[in-house]
CSV table of C-alpha atoms in Angstrom, one decimal:
chain,number,residue,atom,x,y,z
A,1,MET,CA,0.0,0.0,0.0
A,2,PRO,CA,2.0,3.1,-1.2
A,3,PHE,CA,1.5,6.5,0.3
A,4,LEU,CA,0.9,8.9,-2.6
A,5,SER,CA,0.5,12.7,-2.1
A,6,GLY,CA,-1.8,12.8,-5.2
A,7,PRO,CA,-4.2,10.7,-7.2
A,8,ASN,CA,-1.4,8.8,-8.9
A,9,PRO,CA,2.5,8.9,-9.2
A,10,ARG,CA,2.3,11.3,-12.2
A,11,GLU,CA,0.2,13.8,-10.3
A,12,MET,CA,1.9,14.3,-7.0
A,13,GLU,CA,1.7,17.3,-4.7
A,14,LEU,CA,4.1,18.5,-2.1
A,15,VAL,CA,3.3,17.5,1.4
A,16,LYS,CA,3.0,20.8,3.4
A,17,ALA,CA,2.4,19.3,6.9
A,18,ASP,CA,4.5,16.9,8.9
A,19,PRO,CA,4.9,14.1,6.4
A,20,VAL,CA,5.0,11.4,9.0
A,21,GLN,CA,1.7,12.5,10.5
A,22,VAL,CA,0.2,12.8,7.0
A,23,MET,CA,1.3,9.2,6.3
A,24,LEU,CA,-0.1,7.9,9.6
A,25,ASP,CA,-3.5,9.5,8.8
A,26,PHE,CA,-3.4,8.2,5.2
A,27,PHE,CA,-2.5,4.6,6.2
A,28,GLU,CA,-5.1,4.7,9.0
A,29,ALA,CA,-7.8,5.6,6.5
A,30,GLN,CA,-6.7,3.2,3.9
A,31,LEU,CA,-6.4,0.3,6.4
A,32,LYS,CA,-10.0,0.9,7.5
A,33,ILE,CA,-11.0,0.2,3.9
A,34,ALA,CA,-8.8,-2.9,3.9
A,35,ASP,CA,-10.4,-4.0,7.1
A,36,ARG,CA,-13.8,-3.9,5.5
A,37,TYR,CA,-12.7,-6.5,3.0
A,38,GLY,CA,-10.5,-8.5,5.4
A,39,LEU,CA,-7.3,-7.5,3.6
A,40,ARG,CA,-5.3,-5.8,6.3
A,41,LYS,CA,-3.1,-8.9,6.9
A,42,LEU,CA,-2.1,-8.8,3.3
A,43,CYS,CA,-0.9,-5.2,3.3
A,44,ILE,CA,2.7,-4.0,3.2
A,45,LEU,CA,3.2,-0.2,3.9
A,46,ASP,CA,5.3,1.9,1.5
A,47,PRO,CA,6.0,5.5,2.5
A,48,GLY,CA,6.1,6.4,-1.1
A,49,THR,CA,9.5,8.1,-1.0
A,50,GLY,CA,10.3,6.7,-4.4
A,51,PHE,CA,7.6,9.0,-5.9
A,52,ALA,CA,7.9,12.7,-6.0
A,53,PRO,CA,6.6,15.7,-7.9
A,54,SER,CA,8.9,16.3,-10.9
A,55,ASN,CA,9.6,19.9,-10.0
A,56,TRP,CA,10.7,19.2,-6.4
A,57,PRO,CA,14.2,20.6,-5.7
A,58,TRP,CA,16.5,17.9,-4.4
A,59,GLU,CA,17.4,19.8,-1.2
A,60,GLU,CA,13.8,19.9,-0.2
A,61,ARG,CA,13.2,16.3,-1.2
A,62,TYR,CA,16.3,15.2,0.8
A,63,LEU,CA,15.0,16.9,4.0
A,64,TYR,CA,11.6,15.3,3.4
A,65,GLN,CA,13.1,11.8,2.9
A,66,LYS,CA,15.4,12.3,5.9
A,67,ARG,CA,12.4,13.1,8.1
A,68,VAL,CA,10.4,10.2,6.9
A,69,TYR,CA,13.2,7.6,7.1
A,70,SER,CA,14.2,8.8,10.5
A,71,HIS,CA,10.7,8.1,11.8
A,72,LEU,CA,9.8,4.9,10.0
A,73,ASP,CA,9.4,3.4,13.5
A,74,LYS,CA,6.1,5.4,13.8
A,75,LEU,CA,4.6,3.4,10.9
A,76,ARG,CA,5.2,0.2,13.1
A,77,VAL,CA,2.0,1.2,15.0
A,78,PHE,CA,0.1,-0.7,12.3
A,79,ASN,CA,2.0,-4.0,12.9
A,80,LEU,CA,2.6,-4.4,9.1
A,81,PRO,CA,5.8,-4.9,7.2
A,82,LEU,CA,7.5,-1.9,5.6
A,83,TYR,CA,8.7,-1.7,2.0
A,84,ILE,CA,11.2,1.1,1.0
A,85,ALA,CA,12.6,2.1,-2.3
A,86,LEU,CA,16.2,2.3,-1.2
A,87,PRO,CA,18.3,5.4,-2.0
A,88,TRP,CA,20.8,4.5,-4.8
A,89,LYS,CA,22.4,7.5,-6.2
A,90,GLU,CA,26.1,8.0,-5.4
A,91,THR,CA,26.1,11.2,-3.3
A,92,ALA,CA,26.9,11.8,0.4
A,93,GLN,CA,23.2,12.7,1.0
A,94,HIS,CA,21.9,9.5,-0.7
A,95,ASP,CA,24.4,7.4,1.3
A,96,GLU,CA,23.3,9.1,4.5
A,97,LEU,CA,19.6,8.3,3.6
A,98,LEU,CA,20.5,4.7,2.8
A,99,GLU,CA,22.1,4.3,6.3
A,100,ILE,CA,19.1,5.8,8.0
A,101,VAL,CA,16.8,3.4,6.2
A,102,LEU,CA,18.9,0.3,6.8
A,103,ARG,CA,19.1,1.1,10.5
A,104,GLN,CA,15.3,1.1,10.6
A,105,GLN,CA,15.4,-2.5,9.2
A,106,PRO,CA,12.4,-2.5,6.9
A,107,GLU,CA,11.2,-6.0,6.0
A,108,PHE,CA,11.3,-5.3,2.2
A,109,GLY,CA,13.3,-2.9,0.0
A,110,ARG,CA,13.9,-2.3,-3.7
A,111,GLY,CA,17.5,-1.5,-4.5
A,112,HIS,CA,19.5,-0.8,-7.6
A,113,TYR,CA,22.8,-2.0,-6.2
A,114,PRO,CA,22.3,-5.0,-3.9
A,115,GLU,CA,26.0,-5.4,-3.3
A,116,LYS,CA,26.2,-1.8,-2.0
A,117,ILE,CA,23.3,-2.4,0.3
A,118,ARG,CA,24.8,-5.6,1.7
A,119,ARG,CA,28.1,-3.8,2.2
A,120,VAL,CA,26.5,-0.9,4.1
A,121,GLU,CA,24.5,-3.3,6.2
A,122,SER,CA,27.7,-5.1,7.1
A,123,GLU,CA,29.4,-1.8,8.0
A,124,LEU,CA,26.5,-0.9,10.2
A,125,GLY,CA,26.6,-4.4,11.9
A,126,LEU,CA,23.1,-5.3,10.7
A,127,ASN,CA,23.8,-8.7,9.2
């Protein structure tokens, strides 16, 4: 279940409030719908950080992602697995974000460079 700040990935809007609280509210509402159909136990939560408005400056997106990734533990309130599109670009900021995510130990992730992810996990003592 991906968090989207718009009707679809091509029509995203900037989140103006605390993104973690916006996600909590979003997932709570969506999981009520899933509950009506007995589907909650099949859900995996995705904070949607792999999606972004095309005109979003990187510095703002970086701060947004850092806030979300640093508070992934708050999404654990739903007792569902987390799926994260792992940061992959080769910059100091992307490397910092990757470390933050890996420390949160999401159950699932999509990565472009698995060997880099495994190396960073090892450096962080996570495997």
